[in-house]
Amino acid sequence: MLAAYANTVSSDDPLSALAVGELPDPEVPDGWTTVDVVASSLNRHDLWSLAGVGLPKDRTPMILGCDGVAIRRGHPHLIYPVIADASLPDETLDPGRTLLSELHPGTFAEKIAIPARNLLAAPEGWSAHEAACMPTAWLTAWRMLTTRGRLEPGGSVLVQGAGGGVATAAVRLAATMGARVYVTSRDEAKRERVAGLGATALPAGARLPERVDVVIETVGSATFDHSLKSARPGARIVVSGATAGHEAPVDLRRVFFLQLEIIGSTMGTRDELAELLIFCSEHDLRPVIDRVYPLREAKKALAHLADGDIFGKIVLDHS
Ligand SMILES: NC(=O)c1ccc[n+]([C@@H]2O[C@H](COP(=O)([O-])OP(=O)(O)OC[C@H]3O[C@@H](n4cnc5c(N)ncnc54)[C@H](OP(=O)(O)O)[C@@H]3O)[C@@H](O)[C@H]2O)c1
């Protein structure tokens, strides 16, 4: 089968570690099933894997990809990428939790082996490309805003960065929830585009018209101080990524005096993914897709993501 995989890892030149070619069909662990993948979408996680973050060289070759849509019994199903102890009330807290492409081959292939529980029927009327965007970036944004950020109706949100998959999802979700949404971006063209999604767009580091209830932080060192300064007393700063660097000074006086909560968040549960799909269906909310590439052109697609000049999700078509 055709697959895009890490053949090795390289922190200096992650794309050089990528191979696209034929691999044997997946081995199927007990209790798992094999399905045909028809579309997948890219995440920064795929670039981290190629750089060796979370994927040691001795685990290569490893098929990349967390997100995908597969056909089961004739119907498209989203692939929930968290492999964890499903008996826990919150499987994301399982210390043995792993994402597809870390220990088990990922979605950038014509076939995947997956526990049947990890397949969720795609909403009616959605294209496979749209559905393939949801399981990582959109689920992460959903949990950040709801379970972790506890956004209330009529609340306010700051999303750091405009173009990323999590950022565009957070903007669309928060705006649909009725929140006042502020977004920062270094790029004027992205600011214009994100304003069209229902947000007030500002240059990176700009003072907001008000301090906010919830900050969606995935950028890290470049924006964290601004996140602290933009938070109102009692606000939640929810962190799920650190694209620009993971070391950021924290003014502790601001944390205790304003009683801020700095909260980590990672992915979401299968139940949260099901809730997210219902929310999106009810509000006819669809992901923003930047561009679609054929699976065979995965290298071009990942180079585009690495470039940073994106707005929304990059999708791979497997047909
Ligand atoms: N914990 C989890 O479960 C989870 C899930 C998904 C993603 N993540 C992490 O979250 C992060 C975001 O992922 P993603 O796939 O949504 O997109 P991404 O491609 O990593 O997003 C880049 C975003 O960060 C902004 N940005 C990048 N470098 C910046 C800098 N130096 N200064 C200011 N802004 C900068 C960009 O904003 P502008 O270009 O608009 O300025 C863009 O919106 C990644 O680190 C990823 O690994 C974690």
Short mmCIF file of N, CA, C and O in Angstrom, two decimals, residues 132-259:
data_model
loop_
_atom_site.label_atom_id
_atom_site.label_comp_id
_atom_site.label_asym_id
_atom_site.label_seq_id
_atom_site.Cartn_x
_atom_site.Cartn_y
_atom_site.Cartn_z
N ALA A 132 -11.90 14.77 7.80
CA ALA A 132 -10.51 14.42 8.15
C ALA A 132 -9.81 15.52 8.95
O ALA A 132 -8.75 15.30 9.52
N CYS A 133 -10.40 16.70 9.01
CA CYS A 133 -9.76 17.82 9.72
C CYS A 133 -10.07 17.80 11.23
O CYS A 133 -9.43 18.53 11.99
N MET A 134 -11.07 17.02 11.64
CA MET A 134 -11.61 17.22 12.99
C MET A 134 -10.84 16.56 14.13
O MET A 134 -10.76 17.12 15.22
N PRO A 135 -10.30 15.33 13.95
CA PRO A 135 -9.91 14.58 15.15
C PRO A 135 -8.78 15.18 15.99
O PRO A 135 -8.73 14.93 17.19
N THR A 136 -7.88 15.97 15.44
CA THR A 136 -6.80 16.51 16.28
C THR A 136 -7.00 18.00 16.54
O THR A 136 -7.30 18.41 17.66
N ALA A 137 -6.89 18.84 15.51
CA ALA A 137 -6.91 20.29 15.74
C ALA A 137 -8.27 20.74 16.29
O ALA A 137 -8.34 21.50 17.28
N TRP A 138 -9.34 20.27 15.70
CA TRP A 138 -10.67 20.72 16.14
C TRP A 138 -11.02 20.15 17.50
O TRP A 138 -11.57 20.84 18.35
N LEU A 139 -10.68 18.88 17.73
CA LEU A 139 -10.95 18.30 19.05
C LEU A 139 -10.13 19.01 20.12
O LEU A 139 -10.64 19.32 21.21
N THR A 140 -8.88 19.32 19.81
CA THR A 140 -8.04 20.04 20.78
C THR A 140 -8.63 21.40 21.11
O THR A 140 -8.73 21.80 22.28
N ALA A 141 -9.06 22.13 20.07
CA ALA A 141 -9.65 23.46 20.30
C ALA A 141 -10.95 23.35 21.11
O ALA A 141 -11.21 24.17 22.00
N TRP A 142 -11.74 22.32 20.83
CA TRP A 142 -13.02 22.12 21.54
C TRP A 142 -12.78 21.90 23.04
O TRP A 142 -13.41 22.53 23.88
N ARG A 143 -11.86 20.99 23.36
CA ARG A 143 -11.59 20.71 24.77
C ARG A 143 -10.99 21.94 25.47
O ARG A 143 -11.30 22.23 26.62
N MET A 144 -10.14 22.68 24.74
CA MET A 144 -9.53 23.89 25.32
C MET A 144 -10.61 24.91 25.70
O MET A 144 -10.54 25.54 26.75
N LEU A 145 -11.60 25.07 24.83
CA LEU A 145 -12.63 26.07 25.08
C LEU A 145 -13.66 25.61 26.13
O LEU A 145 -14.16 26.42 26.91
N THR A 146 -13.97 24.31 26.13
CA THR A 146 -15.09 23.82 26.95
C THR A 146 -14.58 23.21 28.26
O THR A 146 -14.54 23.89 29.29
N THR A 147 -14.16 21.98 28.22
CA THR A 147 -13.78 21.26 29.44
C THR A 147 -12.69 22.00 30.22
O THR A 147 -12.78 22.14 31.44
N ARG A 148 -11.66 22.47 29.52
CA ARG A 148 -10.53 23.07 30.20
C ARG A 148 -10.72 24.59 30.40
O ARG A 148 -10.48 25.11 31.48
N GLY A 149 -11.18 25.29 29.36
CA GLY A 149 -11.30 26.76 29.46
C GLY A 149 -12.59 27.22 30.12
O GLY A 149 -12.70 28.37 30.54
N ARG A 150 -13.59 26.34 30.16
CA ARG A 150 -14.88 26.64 30.81
C ARG A 150 -15.45 27.98 30.31
O ARG A 150 -15.86 28.84 31.09
N LEU A 151 -15.44 28.14 28.98
CA LEU A 151 -15.97 29.38 28.38
C LEU A 151 -17.48 29.46 28.65
O LEU A 151 -18.20 28.51 28.38
N GLU A 152 -17.91 30.59 29.18
CA GLU A 152 -19.34 30.79 29.49
C GLU A 152 -20.01 31.53 28.32
O GLU A 152 -19.34 32.28 27.61
N PRO A 153 -21.32 31.36 28.16
CA PRO A 153 -22.02 32.15 27.13
C PRO A 153 -21.76 33.64 27.37
O PRO A 153 -21.76 34.11 28.52
N GLY A 154 -21.51 34.37 26.29
CA GLY A 154 -21.24 35.81 26.42
C GLY A 154 -19.83 36.14 26.88
O GLY A 154 -19.53 37.30 27.17
N GLY A 155 -18.97 35.13 26.95
CA GLY A 155 -17.61 35.35 27.42
C GLY A 155 -16.69 35.88 26.32
O GLY A 155 -17.12 36.13 25.19
N SER A 156 -15.41 36.04 26.68
CA SER A 156 -14.44 36.58 25.72
C SER A 156 -13.23 35.66 25.65
O SER A 156 -12.84 35.04 26.65
N VAL A 157 -12.64 35.61 24.45
CA VAL A 157 -11.54 34.67 24.18
C VAL A 157 -10.46 35.37 23.38
O VAL A 157 -10.76 36.13 22.46
N LEU A 158 -9.21 35.09 23.73
CA LEU A 158 -8.08 35.49 22.88
C LEU A 158 -7.46 34.22 22.30
O LEU A 158 -7.14 33.29 23.04
N VAL A 159 -7.31 34.20 20.96
CA VAL A 159 -6.63 33.09 20.30
C VAL A 159 -5.30 33.63 19.77
O VAL A 159 -5.29 34.58 18.98
N GLN A 160 -4.21 33.03 20.22
CA GLN A 160 -2.89 33.48 19.76
C GLN A 160 -2.53 32.79 18.45
O GLN A 160 -2.53 31.56 18.38
N GLY A 161 -2.25 33.58 17.41
CA GLY A 161 -1.93 33.01 16.09
C GLY A 161 -3.21 32.80 15.31
O GLY A 161 -4.22 32.37 15.87
N ALA A 162 -3.15 33.12 14.01
CA ALA A 162 -4.41 33.07 13.24
C ALA A 162 -4.48 31.90 12.29
O ALA A 162 -5.57 31.39 12.03
N GLY A 163 -3.36 31.46 11.77
CA GLY A 163 -3.44 30.55 10.62
C GLY A 163 -3.45 29.08 10.96
O GLY A 163 -3.88 28.26 10.14
N GLY A 164 -2.98 28.69 12.14
CA GLY A 164 -2.82 27.27 12.48
C GLY A 164 -4.14 26.53 12.55
O GLY A 164 -5.21 27.13 12.65
N GLY A 165 -4.05 25.19 12.49
CA GLY A 165 -5.25 24.37 12.53
C GLY A 165 -6.02 24.56 13.82
O GLY A 165 -7.26 24.72 13.81
N VAL A 166 -5.34 24.56 14.97
CA VAL A 166 -6.03 24.73 16.25
C VAL A 166 -6.60 26.15 16.33
O VAL A 166 -7.74 26.36 16.77
N ALA A 167 -5.82 27.14 15.88
CA ALA A 167 -6.26 28.54 15.98
C ALA A 167 -7.52 28.78 15.15
O ALA A 167 -8.50 29.36 15.64
N THR A 168 -7.54 28.32 13.90
CA THR A 168 -8.73 28.56 13.06
C THR A 168 -9.93 27.82 13.64
O THR A 168 -11.06 28.33 13.63
N ALA A 169 -9.70 26.61 14.18
CA ALA A 169 -10.82 25.86 14.79
C ALA A 169 -11.34 26.61 16.01
O ALA A 169 -12.56 26.76 16.19
N ALA A 170 -10.42 27.10 16.85
CA ALA A 170 -10.84 27.80 18.08
C ALA A 170 -11.64 29.05 17.74
O ALA A 170 -12.64 29.36 18.40
N VAL A 171 -11.22 29.78 16.71
CA VAL A 171 -11.94 31.00 16.32
C VAL A 171 -13.36 30.66 15.88
O VAL A 171 -14.34 31.25 16.33
N ARG A 172 -13.48 29.66 15.00
CA ARG A 172 -14.81 29.31 14.48
C ARG A 172 -15.71 28.79 15.62
O ARG A 172 -16.88 29.14 15.70
N LEU A 173 -15.14 27.96 16.48
CA LEU A 173 -15.96 27.39 17.56
C LEU A 173 -16.39 28.47 18.54
O LEU A 173 -17.57 28.57 18.91
N ALA A 174 -15.43 29.30 18.97
CA ALA A 174 -15.75 30.32 19.98
C ALA A 174 -16.75 31.33 19.42
O ALA A 174 -17.68 31.75 20.12
N ALA A 175 -16.57 31.73 18.15
CA ALA A 175 -17.51 32.69 17.56
C ALA A 175 -18.91 32.07 17.49
O ALA A 175 -19.91 32.73 17.78
N THR A 176 -18.98 30.78 17.16
CA THR A 176 -20.29 30.12 17.07
C THR A 176 -20.91 29.97 18.46
O THR A 176 -22.14 29.98 18.59
N MET A 177 -20.08 29.85 19.49
CA MET A 177 -20.61 29.79 20.86
C MET A 177 -21.10 31.16 21.35
O MET A 177 -21.58 31.29 22.46
N GLY A 178 -20.88 32.18 20.54
CA GLY A 178 -21.36 33.53 20.91
C GLY A 178 -20.36 34.34 21.70
O GLY A 178 -20.71 35.39 22.26
N ALA A 179 -19.11 33.90 21.74
CA ALA A 179 -18.09 34.65 22.50
C ALA A 179 -17.57 35.84 21.68
O ALA A 179 -17.68 35.86 20.45
N ARG A 180 -17.03 36.83 22.37
CA ARG A 180 -16.26 37.89 21.69
C ARG A 180 -14.85 37.33 21.51
O ARG A 180 -14.20 36.94 22.49
N VAL A 181 -14.42 37.27 20.25
CA VAL A 181 -13.17 36.56 19.95
C VAL A 181 -12.13 37.54 19.42
O VAL A 181 -12.39 38.28 18.46
N TYR A 182 -10.96 37.55 20.03
CA TYR A 182 -9.82 38.35 19.58
C TYR A 182 -8.73 37.39 19.10
O TYR A 182 -8.51 36.35 19.73
N VAL A 183 -8.09 37.75 18.01
CA VAL A 183 -7.03 36.90 17.45
C VAL A 183 -5.82 37.76 17.15
O VAL A 183 -5.97 38.87 16.64
N THR A 184 -4.64 37.25 17.45
CA THR A 184 -3.43 37.98 17.05
C THR A 184 -2.74 37.22 15.93
O THR A 184 -2.76 35.99 15.89
N SER A 185 -2.14 37.96 15.02
CA SER A 185 -1.34 37.32 13.97
C SER A 185 -0.24 38.28 13.56
O SER A 185 -0.43 39.50 13.56
N ARG A 186 0.88 37.69 13.15
CA ARG A 186 1.99 38.51 12.65
C ARG A 186 1.74 38.97 11.23
O ARG A 186 2.43 39.81 10.71
N ASP A 187 0.74 38.40 10.60
CA ASP A 187 0.57 38.54 9.17
C ASP A 187 -0.72 39.28 8.84
O ASP A 187 -1.81 38.86 9.24
N GLU A 188 -0.58 40.37 8.07
CA GLU A 188 -1.76 41.20 7.79
C GLU A 188 -2.81 40.45 6.98
O GLU A 188 -4.01 40.55 7.23
N ALA A 189 -2.34 39.66 6.00
CA ALA A 189 -3.30 38.93 5.15
C ALA A 189 -4.10 37.94 6.00
O ALA A 189 -5.32 37.79 5.83
N LYS A 190 -3.45 37.27 6.96
CA LYS A 190 -4.17 36.32 7.83
C LYS A 190 -5.13 37.06 8.74
O LYS A 190 -6.22 36.56 9.04
N ARG A 191 -4.73 38.26 9.17
CA ARG A 191 -5.64 39.05 10.03
C ARG A 191 -6.92 39.36 9.27
O ARG A 191 -8.02 39.25 9.80
N GLU A 192 -6.77 39.69 8.00
CA GLU A 192 -7.97 40.00 7.19
C GLU A 192 -8.84 38.76 7.06
O GLU A 192 -10.06 38.82 7.18
N ARG A 193 -8.21 37.61 6.81
CA ARG A 193 -9.00 36.39 6.61
C ARG A 193 -9.71 35.97 7.89
O ARG A 193 -10.85 35.55 7.88
N VAL A 194 -9.01 36.09 9.03
CA VAL A 194 -9.61 35.61 10.28
C VAL A 194 -10.74 36.55 10.72
O VAL A 194 -11.70 36.10 11.37
N ALA A 195 -10.67 37.81 10.32
CA ALA A 195 -11.77 38.73 10.64
C ALA A 195 -13.06 38.23 9.98
O ALA A 195 -14.16 38.36 10.53
N GLY A 196 -12.90 37.58 8.83
CA GLY A 196 -14.06 37.03 8.12
C GLY A 196 -14.68 35.84 8.83
O GLY A 196 -15.77 35.40 8.50
N LEU A 197 -13.98 35.28 9.82
CA LEU A 197 -14.53 34.16 10.59
C LEU A 197 -15.24 34.64 11.85
O LEU A 197 -15.64 33.83 12.69
N GLY A 198 -15.34 35.94 12.02
CA GLY A 198 -16.11 36.45 13.16
C GLY A 198 -15.25 36.88 14.33
O GLY A 198 -15.73 36.95 15.46
N ALA A 199 -13.98 37.20 14.09
CA ALA A 199 -13.09 37.60 15.18
C ALA A 199 -12.58 39.02 14.96
O ALA A 199 -12.56 39.51 13.84
N THR A 200 -12.15 39.67 16.04
CA THR A 200 -11.43 40.94 15.93
C THR A 200 -9.94 40.59 15.83
O THR A 200 -9.39 40.00 16.76
N ALA A 201 -9.34 40.94 14.71
CA ALA A 201 -7.94 40.57 14.48
C ALA A 201 -7.01 41.71 14.81
O ALA A 201 -7.27 42.87 14.46
N LEU A 202 -5.91 41.38 15.50
CA LEU A 202 -4.96 42.39 15.96
C LEU A 202 -3.54 41.92 15.65
O LEU A 202 -3.28 40.71 15.60
N PRO A 203 -2.61 42.88 15.49
CA PRO A 203 -1.21 42.46 15.31
C PRO A 203 -0.71 41.73 16.56
O PRO A 203 -1.20 41.98 17.67
N ALA A 204 0.27 40.83 16.37
CA ALA A 204 0.84 40.09 17.51
C ALA A 204 1.29 41.08 18.58
O ALA A 204 1.93 42.09 18.27
N GLY A 205 0.94 40.83 19.83
CA GLY A 205 1.38 41.66 20.95
C GLY A 205 0.54 42.90 21.20
O GLY A 205 0.81 43.65 22.15
N ALA A 206 -0.48 43.16 20.36
CA ALA A 206 -1.26 44.40 20.51
C ALA A 206 -2.16 44.34 21.76
O ALA A 206 -2.59 43.26 22.18
N ARG A 207 -2.42 45.52 22.32
CA ARG A 207 -3.32 45.60 23.48
C ARG A 207 -4.76 45.34 23.02
O ARG A 207 -5.21 45.88 22.00
N LEU A 208 -5.48 44.50 23.76
CA LEU A 208 -6.86 44.17 23.38
C LEU A 208 -7.81 45.24 23.89
O LEU A 208 -7.52 45.93 24.88
N PRO A 209 -8.99 45.36 23.27
CA PRO A 209 -9.98 46.32 23.78
C PRO A 209 -10.48 45.96 25.17
O PRO A 209 -11.01 46.81 25.88
N GLU A 210 -10.37 44.71 25.58
CA GLU A 210 -10.76 44.28 26.94
C GLU A 210 -9.87 43.11 27.33
O GLU A 210 -9.30 42.43 26.47
N ARG A 211 -9.78 42.84 28.63
CA ARG A 211 -9.09 41.62 29.07
C ARG A 211 -10.08 40.46 28.96
O ARG A 211 -11.29 40.65 29.15
N VAL A 212 -9.57 39.25 28.67
CA VAL A 212 -10.46 38.14 28.29
C VAL A 212 -10.58 37.08 29.39
O VAL A 212 -9.75 36.98 30.29
N ASP A 213 -11.64 36.24 29.24
CA ASP A 213 -11.90 35.15 30.18
C ASP A 213 -11.02 33.93 29.90
O ASP A 213 -10.66 33.20 30.81
N VAL A 214 -10.76 33.68 28.60
CA VAL A 214 -10.04 32.47 28.21
C VAL A 214 -9.01 32.83 27.14
O VAL A 214 -9.32 33.57 26.21
N VAL A 215 -7.79 32.32 27.30
CA VAL A 215 -6.77 32.48 26.25
C VAL A 215 -6.46 31.10 25.68
O VAL A 215 -6.24 30.14 26.43
N ILE A 216 -6.46 31.02 24.35
CA ILE A 216 -6.10 29.78 23.65
C ILE A 216 -4.67 29.95 23.18
O ILE A 216 -4.38 30.72 22.25
N GLU A 217 -3.76 29.25 23.84
CA GLU A 217 -2.33 29.46 23.63
C GLU A 217 -1.71 28.21 23.01
O GLU A 217 -1.64 27.15 23.65
N THR A 218 -1.29 28.31 21.74
CA THR A 218 -0.55 27.21 21.10
C THR A 218 0.79 27.68 20.55
O THR A 218 1.54 26.88 20.02
N VAL A 219 1.06 28.98 20.66
CA VAL A 219 2.29 29.51 20.05
C VAL A 219 3.48 29.35 21.00
O VAL A 219 4.56 28.94 20.61
N GLY A 220 3.29 29.68 22.28
CA GLY A 220 4.34 29.45 23.28
C GLY A 220 5.15 30.68 23.57
O GLY A 220 4.61 31.76 23.84
N SER A 221 6.48 30.55 23.51
CA SER A 221 7.37 31.59 24.04
C SER A 221 7.12 32.97 23.40
O SER A 221 7.26 33.99 24.06
N ALA A 222 6.74 33.00 22.12
CA ALA A 222 6.58 34.30 21.44
C ALA A 222 5.36 35.06 21.95
O ALA A 222 5.30 36.29 21.81
N THR A 223 4.38 34.39 22.51
CA THR A 223 3.12 35.06 22.86
C THR A 223 2.72 34.92 24.32
O THR A 223 1.76 35.57 24.76
N PHE A 224 3.43 34.11 25.11
CA PHE A 224 2.91 33.76 26.44
C PHE A 224 2.79 34.97 27.36
O PHE A 224 1.82 35.11 28.11
N ASP A 225 3.77 35.88 27.29
CA ASP A 225 3.70 37.06 28.16
C ASP A 225 2.46 37.91 27.80
O ASP A 225 1.76 38.41 28.68
N HIS A 226 2.20 38.01 26.50
CA HIS A 226 1.01 38.75 26.04
C HIS A 226 -0.26 38.04 26.51
O HIS A 226 -1.25 38.70 26.88
N SER A 227 -0.24 36.72 26.54
CA SER A 227 -1.40 35.97 27.04
C SER A 227 -1.67 36.34 28.49
O SER A 227 -2.81 36.58 28.89
N LEU A 228 -0.60 36.38 29.30
CA LEU A 228 -0.76 36.72 30.73
C LEU A 228 -1.31 38.14 30.87
O LEU A 228 -2.21 38.39 31.68
N LYS A 229 -0.78 39.06 30.06
CA LYS A 229 -1.19 40.47 30.19
C LYS A 229 -2.61 40.70 29.68
O LYS A 229 -3.23 41.71 30.02
N SER A 230 -3.12 39.79 28.85
CA SER A 230 -4.45 39.98 28.25
C SER A 230 -5.55 39.31 29.06
O SER A 230 -6.72 39.33 28.65
N ALA A 231 -5.18 38.66 30.17
CA ALA A 231 -6.15 37.87 30.94
C ALA A 231 -6.79 38.71 32.04
O ALA A 231 -6.10 39.43 32.76
N ARG A 232 -8.10 38.60 32.19
CA ARG A 232 -8.80 39.33 33.25
C ARG A 232 -8.66 38.53 34.56
O ARG A 232 -8.29 37.35 34.53
N PRO A 233 -8.97 39.14 35.71
CA PRO A 233 -8.89 38.38 36.96
C PRO A 233 -9.73 37.10 36.86
O PRO A 233 -10.86 37.11 36.37
N GLY A 234 -9.13 35.97 37.29
CA GLY A 234 -9.84 34.69 37.27
C GLY A 234 -9.83 33.97 35.94
O GLY A 234 -10.45 32.93 35.78
N ALA A 235 -9.09 34.52 34.95
CA ALA A 235 -9.11 33.94 33.60
C ALA A 235 -8.35 32.62 33.55
O ALA A 235 -7.52 32.31 34.41
N ARG A 236 -8.66 31.85 32.50
CA ARG A 236 -7.97 30.59 32.24
C ARG A 236 -7.10 30.75 30.98
O ARG A 236 -7.60 31.12 29.93
N ILE A 237 -5.81 30.46 31.13
CA ILE A 237 -4.89 30.47 29.98
C ILE A 237 -4.64 29.00 29.66
O ILE A 237 -3.99 28.29 30.43
N VAL A 238 -5.21 28.55 28.54
CA VAL A 238 -5.18 27.11 28.23
C VAL A 238 -4.10 26.88 27.17
O VAL A 238 -4.11 27.49 26.10
N VAL A 239 -3.17 26.00 27.51
CA VAL A 239 -1.97 25.80 26.67
C VAL A 239 -1.99 24.38 26.10
O VAL A 239 -2.06 23.42 26.86
N SER A 240 -1.92 24.28 24.77
CA SER A 240 -1.83 22.92 24.19
C SER A 240 -0.66 22.78 23.23
O SER A 240 -0.48 21.72 22.64
N GLY A 241 0.11 23.84 23.04
CA GLY A 241 1.23 23.73 22.11
C GLY A 241 2.23 24.84 22.34
O GLY A 241 1.97 25.79 23.10
N ALA A 242 3.38 24.71 21.68
CA ALA A 242 4.45 25.69 21.83
C ALA A 242 5.26 25.73 20.54
O ALA A 242 6.45 25.46 20.53
N THR A 243 4.58 26.09 19.45
CA THR A 243 5.22 26.08 18.13
C THR A 243 6.48 26.95 18.10
O THR A 243 7.48 26.58 17.50
N ALA A 244 6.42 28.12 18.77
CA ALA A 244 7.55 29.06 18.69
C ALA A 244 8.58 28.85 19.80
O ALA A 244 9.54 29.61 19.90
N GLY A 245 8.39 27.83 20.65
CA GLY A 245 9.34 27.58 21.74
C GLY A 245 8.62 27.32 23.04
O GLY A 245 7.57 27.93 23.30
N HIS A 246 9.16 26.40 23.86
CA HIS A 246 8.42 25.97 25.05
C HIS A 246 8.93 26.61 26.34
O HIS A 246 8.46 26.28 27.42
N GLU A 247 9.89 27.54 26.25
CA GLU A 247 10.36 28.17 27.48
C GLU A 247 9.92 29.62 27.48
O GLU A 247 10.32 30.40 26.61
N ALA A 248 9.07 29.97 28.46
CA ALA A 248 8.55 31.33 28.52
C ALA A 248 8.59 31.82 29.96
O ALA A 248 8.11 31.11 30.86
N PRO A 249 9.15 33.03 30.21
CA PRO A 249 9.13 33.54 31.58
C PRO A 249 7.70 33.84 32.00
O PRO A 249 6.89 34.28 31.19
N VAL A 250 7.39 33.56 33.26
CA VAL A 250 6.03 33.81 33.77
C VAL A 250 6.13 34.80 34.92
O VAL A 250 6.86 34.55 35.89
N ASP A 251 5.42 35.92 34.81
CA ASP A 251 5.38 36.89 35.92
C ASP A 251 4.41 36.34 36.97
O ASP A 251 3.19 36.48 36.85
N LEU A 252 4.98 35.72 38.00
CA LEU A 252 4.13 35.04 39.00
C LEU A 252 3.25 36.02 39.77
O LEU A 252 2.18 35.64 40.26
N ARG A 253 3.68 37.29 39.83
CA ARG A 253 2.84 38.27 40.54
C ARG A 253 1.49 38.40 39.87
O ARG A 253 0.45 38.50 40.51
N ARG A 254 1.53 38.37 38.53
CA ARG A 254 0.28 38.47 37.77
C ARG A 254 -0.58 37.22 38.01
O ARG A 254 -1.80 37.31 38.15
N VAL A 255 0.08 36.06 38.10
CA VAL A 255 -0.67 34.80 38.29
C VAL A 255 -1.42 34.83 39.62
O VAL A 255 -2.62 34.54 39.68
N PHE A 256 -0.70 35.20 40.72
CA PHE A 256 -1.43 35.12 42.00
C PHE A 256 -2.33 36.32 42.23
O PHE A 256 -3.44 36.20 42.75
N PHE A 257 -1.88 37.51 41.80
CA PHE A 257 -2.69 38.69 42.11
C PHE A 257 -4.01 38.68 41.34
O PHE A 257 -5.06 39.03 41.88
N LEU A 258 -3.96 38.21 40.09
CA LEU A 258 -5.18 38.15 39.26
C LEU A 258 -5.85 36.78 39.36
O LEU A 258 -6.86 36.52 38.69
N GLN A 259 -5.28 35.88 40.17
CA GLN A 259 -5.83 34.53 40.35
C GLN A 259 -6.05 33.84 39.01
O GLN A 259 -7.12 33.29 38.73
#
